[in-house]
Amino acid sequence: MHTLTRRLLVVGAHGDDETLGAGGTIARLADEGVTVSLCILTNDDGSRSAAGTEVTNRTDAIELAAKTLGIERVRVHEFGDNRLDTVSHLELNQVVEREVREFEPDTIFATSMCDLSTDHALVSRAARVAGRPGKGPVREVRTFEIRSATDVGEASGLPVTFRPNCWQILDESHLERKIEALRAYGKELEPWPSPRSERGVRALAEYRGSQVSAGLAEAVEIVRSVR
């Protein structure tokens, strides 16, 4: 999966996207010598304020989760949670393009445009723009699934669904680190039967593994690969 990946940029809308979507793969690649950088576009959980709950800055949690996964470089931007649709496409594109210029990744992982979350779809589009051919060193772009966003999109009848075409086999240690990183986000870890529960995370890894006759795996959709 990663023979030619040496510098990986992971782009997410919210803190925990990277862990839920690709935490096991990130842990494995970091162990195998890949340099990983994380770019998160929002730094709070402000969408919860409408329900009367306190807004929390997630930066410390993002950094702790990143350390657990072996991510070496972390950049957290200050856009509002579930408010990326109030930001111009140009501004979002420029943020991710700047990350690409500064870090010079050969591979980008990002959220999926199939998710019901508008934030996820906008970040996915910005990552594709930043990694477009002829504009930098990026040779491969992949999108990952975030159960509770990707599956809700499918269940809500979105016209486009997540179609994985690449599986990364994981060891138990990689899954354990993914779950440990998710714990850094506190209340974002939910009880079963939520897909954001520890049991839900393990169930997905077992399901994706079973698709390729392996014990555990994560699946991604390759958007573009130039080799």
mmCIF file of C-alpha atoms in Angstrom:
data_model
loop_
_atom_site.group_PDB
_atom_site.id
_atom_site.type_symbol
_atom_site.label_atom_id
_atom_site.label_comp_id
_atom_site.label_asym_id
_atom_site.label_seq_id
_atom_site.Cartn_x
_atom_site.Cartn_y
_atom_site.Cartn_z
ATOM 1 C CA MET A 1 0.000 0.000 0.000
ATOM 2 C CA HIS A 2 2.721 2.459 0.921
ATOM 3 C CA THR A 3 5.825 1.313 -0.979
ATOM 4 C CA LEU A 4 6.474 4.789 -2.378
ATOM 5 C CA THR A 5 4.885 6.830 0.417
ATOM 6 C CA ARG A 6 7.519 8.733 2.357
ATOM 7 C CA ARG A 7 5.732 11.935 3.364
ATOM 8 C CA LEU A 8 2.038 11.735 4.201
ATOM 9 C CA LEU A 9 -0.263 14.707 4.778
ATOM 10 C CA VAL A 10 -3.528 13.875 6.554
ATOM 11 C CA VAL A 11 -6.239 16.533 6.172
ATOM 12 C CA GLY A 12 -9.374 16.581 8.312
ATOM 13 C CA ALA A 13 -12.162 18.963 9.182
ATOM 14 C CA HIS A 14 -12.315 18.123 12.899
ATOM 15 C CA GLY A 15 -10.089 16.720 15.557
ATOM 16 C CA ASP A 16 -10.811 12.949 15.623
ATOM 17 C CA ASP A 17 -11.393 12.679 11.841
ATOM 18 C CA GLU A 18 -7.815 11.486 11.384
ATOM 19 C CA THR A 19 -8.147 8.889 14.148
ATOM 20 C CA LEU A 20 -11.557 7.502 13.209
ATOM 21 C CA GLY A 21 -10.764 7.505 9.513
ATOM 22 C CA ALA A 22 -7.172 6.313 9.292
ATOM 23 C CA GLY A 23 -5.715 5.982 12.782
ATOM 24 C CA GLY A 24 -4.551 2.406 12.385
ATOM 25 C CA THR A 25 -2.967 3.073 8.997
ATOM 26 C CA ILE A 26 -1.233 6.198 10.292
ATOM 27 C CA ALA A 27 0.192 4.237 13.231
ATOM 28 C CA ARG A 28 1.472 1.518 10.909
ATOM 29 C CA LEU A 29 3.035 3.926 8.418
ATOM 30 C CA ALA A 30 4.694 5.935 11.197
ATOM 31 C CA ASP A 31 6.181 2.716 12.597
ATOM 32 C CA GLU A 32 7.550 1.920 9.142
ATOM 33 C CA GLY A 33 9.336 5.235 8.756
ATOM 34 C CA VAL A 34 6.812 7.406 6.917
ATOM 35 C CA THR A 35 6.864 11.052 8.051
ATOM 36 C CA VAL A 36 3.291 12.121 8.812
ATOM 37 C CA SER A 37 1.863 15.634 9.063
ATOM 38 C CA LEU A 38 -1.661 16.425 10.250
ATOM 39 C CA CYS A 39 -3.739 19.416 9.147
ATOM 40 C CA ILE A 40 -7.038 20.000 10.971
ATOM 41 C CA LEU A 41 -9.182 22.888 9.758
ATOM 42 C CA THR A 42 -11.334 23.517 12.867
ATOM 43 C CA ASN A 43 -10.259 23.730 16.494
ATOM 44 C CA ASP A 44 -13.492 23.535 18.484
ATOM 45 C CA ASP A 45 -16.776 21.698 18.895
ATOM 46 C CA GLY A 46 -18.856 24.847 18.544
ATOM 47 C CA SER A 47 -21.788 23.131 16.834
ATOM 48 C CA ARG A 48 -22.675 21.741 20.265
ATOM 49 C CA SER A 49 -23.340 25.235 21.638
ATOM 50 C CA ALA A 50 -26.816 25.258 20.101
ATOM 51 C CA ALA A 51 -27.712 22.489 22.543
ATOM 52 C CA GLY A 52 -26.477 24.585 25.444
ATOM 53 C CA THR A 53 -23.239 22.714 26.013
ATOM 54 C CA GLU A 54 -19.891 24.383 26.521
ATOM 55 C CA VAL A 55 -17.643 24.937 23.513
ATOM 56 C CA THR A 56 -14.322 23.124 23.893
ATOM 57 C CA ASN A 57 -11.048 23.831 22.131
ATOM 58 C CA ARG A 58 -9.754 20.524 20.776
ATOM 59 C CA THR A 59 -6.155 21.511 20.093
ATOM 60 C CA ASP A 60 -4.670 19.712 23.111
ATOM 61 C CA ALA A 61 -6.661 16.567 22.310
ATOM 62 C CA ILE A 62 -5.558 16.691 18.661
ATOM 63 C CA GLU A 63 -1.915 16.944 19.669
ATOM 64 C CA LEU A 64 -2.216 14.098 22.179
ATOM 65 C CA ALA A 65 -3.924 11.831 19.657
ATOM 66 C CA ALA A 66 -1.290 12.710 17.055
ATOM 67 C CA LYS A 67 1.509 11.803 19.450
ATOM 68 C CA THR A 68 -0.142 8.458 20.159
ATOM 69 C CA LEU A 69 -0.347 7.670 16.432
ATOM 70 C CA GLY A 70 3.227 8.759 15.705
ATOM 71 C CA ILE A 71 2.392 11.937 13.784
ATOM 72 C CA GLU A 72 5.411 14.243 13.792
ATOM 73 C CA ARG A 73 3.927 17.540 12.632
ATOM 74 C CA VAL A 74 0.556 19.032 13.611
ATOM 75 C CA ARG A 75 -1.147 22.151 12.279
ATOM 76 C CA VAL A 76 -4.531 23.133 13.728
ATOM 77 C CA HIS A 77 -6.395 26.011 12.087
ATOM 78 C CA GLU A 78 -9.089 28.109 13.700
ATOM 79 C CA PHE A 79 -12.169 27.814 11.537
ATOM 80 C CA GLY A 80 -15.421 27.033 13.350
ATOM 81 C CA ASP A 81 -16.841 23.549 13.708
ATOM 82 C CA ASN A 82 -19.621 22.895 11.169
ATOM 83 C CA ARG A 83 -19.112 26.379 9.744
ATOM 84 C CA LEU A 84 -16.749 25.701 6.885
ATOM 85 C CA ASP A 85 -19.571 26.460 4.471
ATOM 86 C CA THR A 86 -19.330 30.091 5.646
ATOM 87 C CA VAL A 87 -15.710 30.244 4.426
ATOM 88 C CA SER A 88 -14.897 30.843 0.770
ATOM 89 C CA HIS A 89 -13.679 27.852 -1.230
ATOM 90 C CA LEU A 90 -10.650 29.919 -2.177
ATOM 91 C CA GLU A 91 -9.639 30.429 1.457
ATOM 92 C CA LEU A 92 -9.982 26.745 2.303
ATOM 93 C CA ASN A 93 -8.038 25.779 -0.809
ATOM 94 C CA GLN A 94 -5.267 28.231 0.068
ATOM 95 C CA VAL A 95 -4.895 26.816 3.586
ATOM 96 C CA VAL A 96 -4.409 23.273 2.347
ATOM 97 C CA GLU A 97 -2.237 24.406 -0.560
ATOM 98 C CA ARG A 98 0.040 26.157 1.945
ATOM 99 C CA GLU A 99 0.325 22.922 3.918
ATOM 100 C CA VAL A 100 1.355 21.110 0.734
ATOM 101 C CA ARG A 101 3.970 23.737 -0.116
ATOM 102 C CA GLU A 102 5.473 23.712 3.358
ATOM 103 C CA PHE A 103 5.441 19.961 4.012
ATOM 104 C CA GLU A 104 5.863 18.674 0.437
ATOM 105 C CA PRO A 105 3.946 15.392 0.821
ATOM 106 C CA ASP A 106 3.917 12.697 -1.821
ATOM 107 C CA THR A 107 0.590 11.369 -0.491
ATOM 108 C CA ILE A 108 -2.558 13.001 0.915
ATOM 109 C CA PHE A 109 -5.228 11.316 3.015
ATOM 110 C CA ALA A 110 -8.478 13.267 3.471
ATOM 111 C CA THR A 111 -12.099 12.954 4.471
ATOM 112 C CA SER A 112 -14.615 11.719 1.919
ATOM 113 C CA MET A 113 -16.931 13.793 -0.257
ATOM 114 C CA CYS A 114 -19.522 11.041 0.337
ATOM 115 C CA ASP A 115 -20.011 12.056 3.984
ATOM 116 C CA LEU A 116 -23.225 13.717 5.116
ATOM 117 C CA SER A 117 -21.036 16.270 6.947
ATOM 118 C CA THR A 118 -20.633 19.371 4.797
ATOM 119 C CA ASP A 119 -17.347 20.124 6.568
ATOM 120 C CA HIS A 120 -15.951 16.744 5.491
ATOM 121 C CA ALA A 121 -16.987 17.220 1.873
ATOM 122 C CA LEU A 122 -15.489 20.725 1.695
ATOM 123 C CA VAL A 123 -12.191 19.569 3.195
ATOM 124 C CA SER A 124 -12.076 16.664 0.761
ATOM 125 C CA ARG A 125 -12.514 19.067 -2.137
ATOM 126 C CA ALA A 126 -9.820 21.415 -0.814
ATOM 127 C CA ALA A 127 -7.395 18.501 -0.418
ATOM 128 C CA ARG A 128 -8.029 17.432 -4.012
ATOM 129 C CA VAL A 129 -7.397 20.971 -5.224
ATOM 130 C CA ALA A 130 -4.158 21.193 -3.235
ATOM 131 C CA GLY A 131 -2.997 17.841 -4.569
ATOM 132 C CA ARG A 132 -4.019 18.325 -8.188
ATOM 133 C CA PRO A 133 -1.605 17.183 -10.902
ATOM 134 C CA GLY A 134 1.154 19.516 -11.975
ATOM 135 C CA LYS A 135 0.905 21.832 -8.976
ATOM 136 C CA GLY A 136 3.159 20.104 -6.465
ATOM 137 C CA PRO A 137 4.799 16.858 -5.317
ATOM 138 C CA VAL A 138 1.587 14.943 -4.533
ATOM 139 C CA ARG A 139 1.370 11.705 -6.481
ATOM 140 C CA GLU A 140 -1.442 10.018 -4.613
ATOM 141 C CA VAL A 141 -4.702 11.147 -2.982
ATOM 142 C CA ARG A 142 -6.855 8.846 -0.863
ATOM 143 C CA THR A 143 -10.045 9.410 1.085
ATOM 144 C CA PHE A 144 -11.045 7.558 4.240
ATOM 145 C CA GLU A 145 -14.355 6.650 5.812
ATOM 146 C CA ILE A 146 -15.622 8.053 9.104
ATOM 147 C CA ARG A 147 -18.423 5.888 10.380
ATOM 148 C CA SER A 148 -21.147 8.178 11.805
ATOM 149 C CA ALA A 149 -20.589 10.490 8.828
ATOM 150 C CA THR A 150 -19.881 8.225 5.848
ATOM 151 C CA ASP A 151 -22.464 5.633 6.811
ATOM 152 C CA VAL A 152 -25.049 8.299 7.661
ATOM 153 C CA GLY A 153 -24.500 9.703 4.177
ATOM 154 C CA GLU A 154 -25.209 6.267 2.737
ATOM 155 C CA ALA A 155 -28.290 5.786 4.928
ATOM 156 C CA SER A 156 -29.566 9.253 3.979
ATOM 157 C CA GLY A 157 -29.577 8.414 0.298
ATOM 158 C CA LEU A 158 -26.729 10.608 -0.944
ATOM 159 C CA PRO A 159 -26.196 9.937 -4.659
ATOM 160 C CA VAL A 160 -22.512 9.113 -4.168
ATOM 161 C CA THR A 161 -21.325 6.485 -1.686
ATOM 162 C CA PHE A 162 -17.916 5.520 -0.326
ATOM 163 C CA ARG A 163 -16.376 2.833 -2.537
ATOM 164 C CA PRO A 164 -13.149 1.482 -1.049
ATOM 165 C CA ASN A 165 -10.605 0.090 -3.456
ATOM 166 C CA CYS A 166 -7.554 -0.277 -1.214
ATOM 167 C CA TRP A 167 -7.174 -2.062 2.134
ATOM 168 C CA GLN A 168 -4.388 -1.631 4.692
ATOM 169 C CA ILE A 169 -3.943 -4.708 6.882
ATOM 170 C CA LEU A 170 -3.359 -3.821 10.525
ATOM 171 C CA ASP A 171 -1.741 -5.540 13.464
ATOM 172 C CA GLU A 172 -3.528 -5.577 16.803
ATOM 173 C CA SER A 173 -1.056 -2.964 18.090
ATOM 174 C CA HIS A 174 -2.129 -0.507 15.389
ATOM 175 C CA LEU A 175 -5.797 -0.890 16.294
ATOM 176 C CA GLU A 176 -5.006 -0.480 19.984
ATOM 177 C CA ARG A 177 -3.182 2.774 19.271
ATOM 178 C CA LYS A 178 -6.125 3.972 17.193
ATOM 179 C CA ILE A 179 -8.460 3.333 20.117
ATOM 180 C CA GLU A 180 -6.043 4.950 22.576
ATOM 181 C CA ALA A 181 -5.825 8.031 20.341
ATOM 182 C CA LEU A 182 -9.611 8.203 20.168
ATOM 183 C CA ARG A 183 -9.741 8.232 23.975
ATOM 184 C CA ALA A 184 -7.840 11.531 23.878
ATOM 185 C CA TYR A 185 -11.022 13.128 22.527
ATOM 186 C CA GLY A 186 -13.015 12.306 25.654
ATOM 187 C CA LYS A 187 -16.735 12.751 25.026
ATOM 188 C CA GLU A 188 -16.277 12.117 21.301
ATOM 189 C CA LEU A 189 -15.883 8.457 22.240
ATOM 190 C CA GLU A 190 -19.462 7.207 22.515
ATOM 191 C CA PRO A 191 -21.034 4.039 23.962
ATOM 192 C CA TRP A 192 -21.970 1.039 21.838
ATOM 193 C CA PRO A 193 -23.821 0.693 19.476
ATOM 194 C CA SER A 194 -22.397 3.986 18.162
ATOM 195 C CA PRO A 195 -19.800 3.493 15.395
ATOM 196 C CA ARG A 196 -17.721 5.983 17.416
ATOM 197 C CA SER A 197 -17.474 3.528 20.323
ATOM 198 C CA GLU A 198 -14.440 1.344 21.003
ATOM 199 C CA ARG A 199 -16.477 -1.699 20.040
ATOM 200 C CA GLY A 200 -17.703 0.049 16.895
ATOM 201 C CA VAL A 201 -14.146 0.936 15.851
ATOM 202 C CA ARG A 202 -13.044 -2.655 16.347
ATOM 203 C CA ALA A 203 -16.098 -4.002 14.519
ATOM 204 C CA LEU A 204 -15.305 -1.889 11.455
ATOM 205 C CA ALA A 205 -11.653 -2.995 11.468
ATOM 206 C CA GLU A 206 -12.749 -6.627 11.666
ATOM 207 C CA TYR A 207 -15.300 -6.150 8.880
ATOM 208 C CA ARG A 208 -12.807 -4.462 6.558
ATOM 209 C CA GLY A 209 -10.288 -7.162 7.385
ATOM 210 C CA SER A 210 -12.777 -9.904 6.574
ATOM 211 C CA GLN A 211 -13.258 -8.427 3.107
ATOM 212 C CA VAL A 212 -9.635 -9.271 2.260
ATOM 213 C CA SER A 213 -9.258 -12.405 4.417
ATOM 214 C CA ALA A 214 -7.324 -10.602 7.134
ATOM 215 C CA GLY A 215 -7.955 -10.157 10.833
ATOM 216 C CA LEU A 216 -7.992 -6.344 10.851
ATOM 217 C CA ALA A 217 -7.838 -3.637 8.190
ATOM 218 C CA GLU A 218 -8.788 -0.105 7.203
ATOM 219 C CA ALA A 219 -10.198 0.688 3.788
ATOM 220 C CA VAL A 220 -9.686 3.807 1.674
ATOM 221 C CA GLU A 221 -10.741 5.055 -1.723
ATOM 222 C CA ILE A 222 -7.876 5.937 -4.042
ATOM 223 C CA VAL A 223 -8.796 9.135 -5.870
ATOM 224 C CA ARG A 224 -5.584 9.341 -7.904
ATOM 225 C CA SER A 225 -2.323 7.418 -7.979
ATOM 226 C CA VAL A 226 0.659 8.225 -10.203
ATOM 227 C CA ARG A 227 3.478 5.682 -10.054
#
